[in-house]
Amino acid sequence: MGFRGFLATLFCVSVVRIDTGYTPRTKDFFSSHTTTISPNSSTSTSQSNKRIQKFSDKASARTRVLQEFITSEMTYVNLLQEFDHVYIHTAYEPLTSNFGSKASPEVTLGTILTAEERKTMFRGLQEILKLHSQHILPQLIVATKSVQQSDGLEGDRSTEAAMNICKVICEFSEWFKLYSSYSSTCDNATTKLTQWISGAGITKQDKARVQAYLAKCKANRRHSQLDMTGYLLLPVQRLTRYKMLLEQLEKFTPPAPAGTHDYVSEALARISIVLVYVNDYKRSLDSRSRLCHWADHISVVGPSSLVQPHRVLVREGPVNFIARGALIKAPQGIRKPSKHMSRDIATVDKMCMAVLCHDLLVLADSATERYKGKLGLVDVVRLSAMGEARVEWRNVVVFEAYDVSYYLQVDNQTVAEGWVQAINHCRRK
């Protein structure tokens, strides 16, 4: 073969035919297993993994909330026990004194804090401590025993523990109303504590006694970093903490199966109702306290006392009673005066304290307090005789009563709208 023949064989291209029907018959073929993977099976596997991951994330978050339930309850009980040991028990210790000289025998003069002072500072605290330490905390620990082991893939154990914790909250929801009376105790106690520290309004002997008591409590080894105010505020914050934890638990817990009781939603609803009850109770007590204050500071209120069992304070604040207008006498032949008939406006121009209750509005002259010690009564308007209140000239509250128009000026339009809303709301009740 010459050179040309060699080139021809070098550049020759042959087509290879593949036998697709051919199957190798080897030992490896017969012993191995073939796996067929389709696109659909890959997608379903991915979705399944995502679903498992979603359940796993919720289960772990739910477990963390359950742990927070227990740890926060333990911390709460421990701090209340510290407060009981450091402050309450110390308040019952005998108060001794040496008369004459140090060599004189000690004489017991009662307890470090008087019975009235202990009632003001600690009323309701020991009952709350007993409720949580002897009943709620032990049951919460029992309710979460199942999550001490590893949780299942679907989070069954943590779900069961969440339901059990919510059962405990539902069981003791009515007992949580104890906190309503403590809310007023806390306010009075913090006010009294401020008085003790400053020494305002108390004798030198009492100041020395209570400040020695506070110093002794502070030096106690069991005293934590909290001060007495911090201890007093612990119960005030607890119910709100329960609600926050239950909201998180509801977020990470699957709904109860059909036909079963949803304890998570019920527990959240019950604790919300208790919080509303506690806030309303405190608001009612504050209202009655303020009514007593105004009854003492207003010289004359009227034929009956301002403080009545049914009466609730709605709003209070300074107003400028600028004018009062009487309806002009209707001409002859007109039986009923028109609403748009002009009025004879008389200037009053008195700075007053307005006290709005659900059934009447009291206006008292605040200037008379400077030289008489009490506010002089200016006017009393019953809401049953009052027409619709409105805002005019941006910051003037206007209403009609007994065929007389009243014009009360306040600081700004927002305050005026607040007064109008409060008056009209009480009128419609």
XYZ file of C-alpha atoms in Angstrom:
429
model
C 0.000 0.000 0.000
C 1.456 3.316 -1.101
C 1.406 6.667 0.651
C -1.980 7.577 -0.817
C -3.501 4.378 0.488
C -2.106 5.083 3.931
C -3.739 8.537 4.014
C -7.051 7.052 2.915
C -7.078 4.594 5.796
C -6.026 7.322 8.265
C -8.945 9.677 7.495
C -11.568 6.997 7.042
C -14.572 7.455 9.414
C -16.643 4.454 10.370
C -20.115 4.527 11.986
C -20.516 2.477 15.130
C -23.941 0.947 15.642
C -25.087 0.481 19.226
C -27.264 -2.491 19.975
C -29.716 -1.149 22.500
C -31.266 -4.536 22.976
C -28.077 -6.045 24.175
C -27.922 -7.046 27.796
C -24.695 -8.225 29.350
C -24.786 -11.690 30.787
C -22.110 -11.507 33.421
C -21.866 -12.681 36.950
C -21.880 -9.093 38.226
C -25.104 -8.356 36.379
C -26.991 -11.259 37.859
C -25.868 -10.558 41.428
C -26.423 -6.768 41.480
C -29.705 -4.868 42.033
C -30.763 -2.093 39.713
C -32.486 1.046 41.027
C -34.705 3.223 38.895
C -34.961 6.887 39.946
C -37.718 9.035 38.502
C -38.038 12.853 38.761
C -41.353 12.521 40.653
C -39.845 10.366 43.380
C -37.055 12.919 43.915
C -39.578 15.730 44.404
C -41.682 13.747 46.883
C -38.583 12.866 48.895
C -37.631 16.546 49.083
C -41.115 17.537 50.240
C -41.091 14.792 52.843
C -37.749 16.014 54.171
C -39.057 19.576 54.394
C -42.150 18.384 56.250
C -40.025 16.411 58.703
C -37.770 19.439 59.201
C -40.816 21.656 59.814
C -42.194 19.297 62.457
C -38.738 18.987 64.007
C -38.311 22.776 64.233
C -41.725 23.245 65.847
C -41.108 20.393 68.270
C -37.776 21.851 69.389
C -39.311 25.323 69.767
C -42.186 23.821 71.737
C -39.736 22.011 74.000
C -37.892 25.268 74.672
C -41.150 26.968 75.674
C -41.964 24.083 78.019
C -38.535 24.348 79.607
C -39.036 28.094 80.023
C -42.356 27.388 81.752
C -40.611 25.246 84.360
C -37.457 27.328 84.844
C -39.363 30.612 85.127
C -41.788 29.052 87.619
C -38.909 27.721 89.703
C -37.187 31.105 89.660
C -40.427 32.827 90.599
C -41.044 30.520 93.557
C -37.423 30.800 94.732
C -37.546 34.598 94.679
C -40.863 34.651 96.539
C -39.379 32.322 99.149
C -36.402 34.661 99.482
C -38.740 37.601 99.962
C -40.734 35.689 102.555
C -37.609 34.688 104.476
C -35.729 37.991 104.220
C -38.481 40.575 104.600
C -41.669 39.010 105.963
C -40.118 36.791 108.633
C -37.806 39.605 109.717
C -40.795 41.922 110.088
C -42.168 39.602 112.807
C -38.972 39.631 114.854
C -39.248 41.328 118.266
C -38.264 44.959 118.565
C -36.075 45.479 121.622
C -34.666 48.581 123.243
C -32.355 49.504 126.112
C -33.645 52.256 128.379
C -31.152 54.390 130.239
C -27.848 52.697 129.383
C -26.383 49.738 127.585
C -26.252 47.852 130.865
C -30.021 48.107 131.220
C -31.998 44.991 130.313
C -33.580 44.856 126.878
C -37.290 45.515 126.735
C -39.456 44.078 123.959
C -41.617 46.724 122.339
C -43.519 44.533 119.905
C -42.353 43.537 116.443
C -40.029 45.381 114.078
C -42.951 46.267 111.815
C -46.375 46.904 113.258
C -49.358 44.780 112.250
C -50.707 47.638 110.135
C -47.369 48.047 108.351
C -47.140 44.315 107.641
C -50.648 44.371 106.224
C -49.789 47.298 103.976
C -46.548 45.778 102.721
C -47.194 42.047 102.465
C -50.927 41.353 102.222
C -51.591 38.467 99.845
C -47.953 37.546 99.213
C -47.826 34.451 101.399
C -51.054 33.131 99.863
C -49.572 33.546 96.382
C -46.356 31.819 97.475
C -48.301 28.895 98.917
C -50.367 28.542 95.733
C -47.319 28.340 93.490
C -44.876 26.427 95.686
C -47.274 23.755 96.949
C -49.630 23.333 94.011
C -48.748 24.871 90.651
C -44.995 24.184 90.465
C -45.230 20.487 91.488
C -47.986 19.879 88.949
C -46.077 21.665 86.180
C -43.061 19.447 86.856
C -45.222 16.321 86.651
C -46.836 17.614 83.450
C -43.464 17.926 81.690
C -41.962 14.588 82.734
C -42.526 13.144 79.270
C -40.172 15.650 77.598
C -37.287 14.667 79.849
C -36.793 11.803 77.400
C -36.004 12.342 73.733
C -38.954 13.691 71.788
C -40.348 11.646 68.907
C -39.996 12.599 65.256
C -43.479 14.110 65.244
C -43.004 15.741 68.667
C -45.647 13.601 70.361
C -44.135 13.821 73.833
C -43.750 17.603 73.792
C -47.286 17.969 72.432
C -48.619 15.859 75.282
C -46.592 17.895 77.789
C -47.964 21.139 76.326
C -51.511 19.877 76.776
C -50.762 18.808 80.354
C -49.280 22.192 81.261
C -52.326 23.943 79.834
C -54.578 21.657 81.878
C -52.773 22.870 85.009
C -53.270 26.506 83.992
C -56.969 25.871 83.343
C -57.341 24.110 86.694
C -55.901 27.029 88.674
C -57.216 29.887 86.536
C -59.802 30.912 89.134
C -57.147 30.915 91.848
C -55.144 33.440 89.848
C -57.752 36.030 90.797
C -55.807 36.287 94.057
C -53.582 38.637 92.107
C -56.385 41.203 91.849
C -56.194 42.098 95.535
C -52.400 42.037 95.454
C -52.328 44.667 92.695
C -53.565 47.288 95.161
C -51.208 45.968 97.849
C -48.252 46.504 95.533
C -49.155 50.140 94.861
C -49.632 50.892 98.556
C -46.445 49.037 99.473
C -44.270 50.887 96.966
C -45.709 54.205 98.159
C -45.020 53.268 101.780
C -41.494 52.120 100.904
C -40.748 55.465 99.252
C -41.971 57.183 102.401
C -39.732 54.999 104.562
C -36.645 55.707 102.490
C -37.212 59.459 102.316
C -38.521 59.769 105.866
C -41.243 62.170 104.731
C -44.354 62.252 106.887
C -43.068 59.933 109.627
C -41.490 60.570 113.014
C -37.758 60.300 113.649
C -38.256 57.178 115.740
C -40.279 55.463 113.020
C -37.765 56.525 110.401
C -34.893 55.043 112.398
C -36.872 51.851 113.039
C -37.943 51.140 109.442
C -34.593 52.106 107.948
C -32.835 49.786 110.402
C -35.263 47.070 109.290
C -34.457 47.678 105.607
C -30.712 47.633 106.315
C -31.023 44.372 108.244
C -32.937 42.748 105.390
C -30.434 43.986 102.835
C -27.578 42.434 104.814
C -29.250 39.014 104.836
C -27.214 36.379 102.984
C -30.247 35.100 101.119
C -30.987 38.540 99.695
C -30.564 38.528 95.913
C -29.650 41.454 93.677
C -33.278 42.597 93.665
C -34.251 45.433 95.953
C -37.512 45.434 97.895
C -39.376 47.129 95.046
C -38.230 44.384 92.681
C -39.516 41.713 95.045
C -42.860 43.494 95.357
C -43.256 43.654 91.574
C -42.666 39.921 91.015
C -46.346 38.858 91.303
C -47.472 41.784 89.150
C -45.456 40.450 86.207
C -46.246 36.746 86.578
C -49.654 36.545 84.897
C -48.407 38.537 81.917
C -45.505 36.093 81.654
C -47.948 33.177 81.617
C -49.838 34.756 78.740
C -46.663 35.287 76.698
C -45.589 31.670 77.199
C -49.040 30.348 76.299
C -49.050 32.425 73.113
C -45.724 30.852 72.146
C -47.032 27.414 73.034
C -50.097 27.921 70.856
C -47.850 28.997 67.990
C -45.697 25.857 68.096
C -48.296 23.245 69.108
C -50.436 21.521 66.449
C -54.207 21.916 66.820
C -56.003 19.317 68.876
C -57.458 16.471 66.793
C -61.136 16.638 65.952
C -63.309 15.504 68.815
C -60.699 16.270 71.489
C -60.462 19.237 73.840
C -58.072 22.052 72.883
C -56.498 22.858 76.246
C -53.907 25.226 74.765
C -56.495 27.641 73.391
C -58.595 27.328 76.534
C -55.639 28.089 78.810
C -54.748 31.179 76.770
C -58.361 32.357 76.836
C -58.649 31.790 80.586
C -55.436 33.632 81.453
C -56.518 36.537 79.227
C -59.836 36.737 81.086
C -58.026 36.700 84.436
C -55.752 39.539 83.301
C -58.771 41.618 82.287
C -60.399 40.851 85.642
C -57.270 41.872 87.570
C -56.904 45.108 85.596
C -60.593 45.983 86.010
C -60.428 45.256 89.725
C -57.388 47.477 90.144
C -58.999 50.220 88.070
C -62.106 50.034 90.239
C -60.055 50.289 93.437
C -58.085 53.221 92.049
C -61.348 54.886 91.062
C -62.812 54.540 94.546
C -59.593 55.769 96.088
C -59.651 58.881 93.906
C -63.319 59.476 94.706
C -62.485 59.385 98.407
C -59.693 61.853 97.711
C -62.029 64.312 95.983
C -64.727 63.841 98.610
C -62.178 64.971 101.203
C -60.916 67.888 99.105
C -64.215 69.341 97.870
C -66.022 71.358 100.530
C -69.582 70.530 99.492
C -70.643 68.127 96.768
C -74.395 68.291 97.018
C -77.276 66.658 98.808
C -75.462 63.307 98.821
C -71.863 62.236 99.278
C -69.620 61.908 96.247
C -68.613 58.418 97.373
C -71.402 55.938 96.665
C -71.284 52.126 96.321
C -72.423 52.302 92.698
C -70.302 55.292 91.652
C -67.160 54.909 89.550
C -64.669 57.605 88.631
C -64.235 57.835 84.864
C -62.013 60.852 84.294
C -60.516 63.779 86.165
C -58.507 66.816 85.206
C -58.227 70.607 85.172
C -60.555 72.657 82.953
C -61.212 76.346 82.463
C -64.927 76.918 83.003
C -65.046 79.854 80.596
C -68.778 80.405 80.131
C -72.284 79.223 80.814
C -75.192 80.166 78.577
C -78.902 80.122 79.410
C -81.492 79.591 76.712
C -83.303 82.814 75.796
C -86.988 82.719 76.633
C -89.056 81.580 73.668
C -91.333 84.163 72.008
C -95.074 83.940 72.490
C -96.752 81.292 70.394
C -93.752 78.915 70.463
C -94.274 76.113 72.940
C -90.907 74.405 72.592
C -87.672 76.296 72.049
C -85.674 75.477 68.951
C -82.331 73.728 69.292
C -80.751 76.431 67.172
C -82.187 79.292 69.208
C -79.580 81.743 70.480
C -78.402 81.630 74.079
C -77.492 84.305 76.550
C -73.812 83.573 77.309
C -72.418 84.591 80.699
C -68.693 84.536 81.396
C -67.557 82.370 84.299
C -63.779 82.155 83.755
C -62.839 79.850 86.617
C -60.075 77.299 86.729
C -61.812 74.175 87.956
C -61.088 70.565 88.655
C -63.535 68.420 86.704
C -64.442 65.044 88.202
C -66.461 62.846 85.851
C -68.295 59.822 87.233
C -70.557 57.508 85.297
C -73.633 59.429 86.511
C -72.503 63.019 87.157
C -69.910 65.704 86.452
C -68.557 67.769 89.346
C -66.815 71.117 88.832
C -64.833 72.463 91.792
C -62.978 75.766 92.006
C -59.289 74.886 92.303
C -58.313 78.449 93.279
C -60.115 78.249 96.634
C -57.795 75.471 97.798
C -54.969 77.962 98.240
C -56.566 79.817 101.125
C -59.359 77.542 102.376
C -57.644 74.176 102.111
C -60.536 72.700 100.125
C -61.981 73.159 96.669
C -65.201 75.136 96.499
C -68.077 73.513 94.663
C -68.970 75.323 91.423
C -71.507 73.040 89.753
C -72.842 69.490 89.623
C -74.341 68.201 86.378
C -76.144 64.884 86.218
C -75.458 63.007 83.012
C -79.098 61.954 82.745
C -79.950 65.622 82.091
C -77.002 66.224 79.778
C -77.163 66.388 76.006
C -74.564 65.173 73.541
C -71.139 66.657 74.222
C -69.068 68.058 71.369
C -65.819 69.885 70.649
C -65.902 73.466 69.416
C -63.064 75.884 68.679
C -60.652 72.938 68.807
C -60.212 72.779 72.585
C -63.587 73.711 74.106
C -65.950 71.019 75.387
C -69.576 72.090 74.946
C -72.745 70.399 76.197
C -76.267 71.344 77.254
C -77.949 70.479 80.533
C -81.028 71.933 82.245
C -81.462 74.299 79.248
C -78.009 75.710 79.954
C -74.910 75.470 77.761
C -71.563 74.726 79.397
C -68.217 75.718 77.873
C -65.130 74.028 79.313
C -61.742 74.879 77.847
C -58.878 72.374 78.060
C -55.248 72.340 76.941
C -55.622 70.993 73.409
C -57.923 69.239 70.977
C -56.784 65.747 71.970
C -57.741 66.339 75.606
C -61.059 67.859 74.525
C -61.883 64.840 72.377
C -61.033 62.572 75.312
C -63.491 64.404 77.561
C -66.210 64.343 74.900
C -65.737 60.639 74.296
C -65.853 59.876 78.032
C -68.979 61.989 78.626
C -70.900 60.560 75.684
C -69.888 57.015 76.562
C -71.228 57.427 80.114
C -74.437 59.020 78.840
C -75.233 56.043 76.619
C -74.882 53.494 79.407
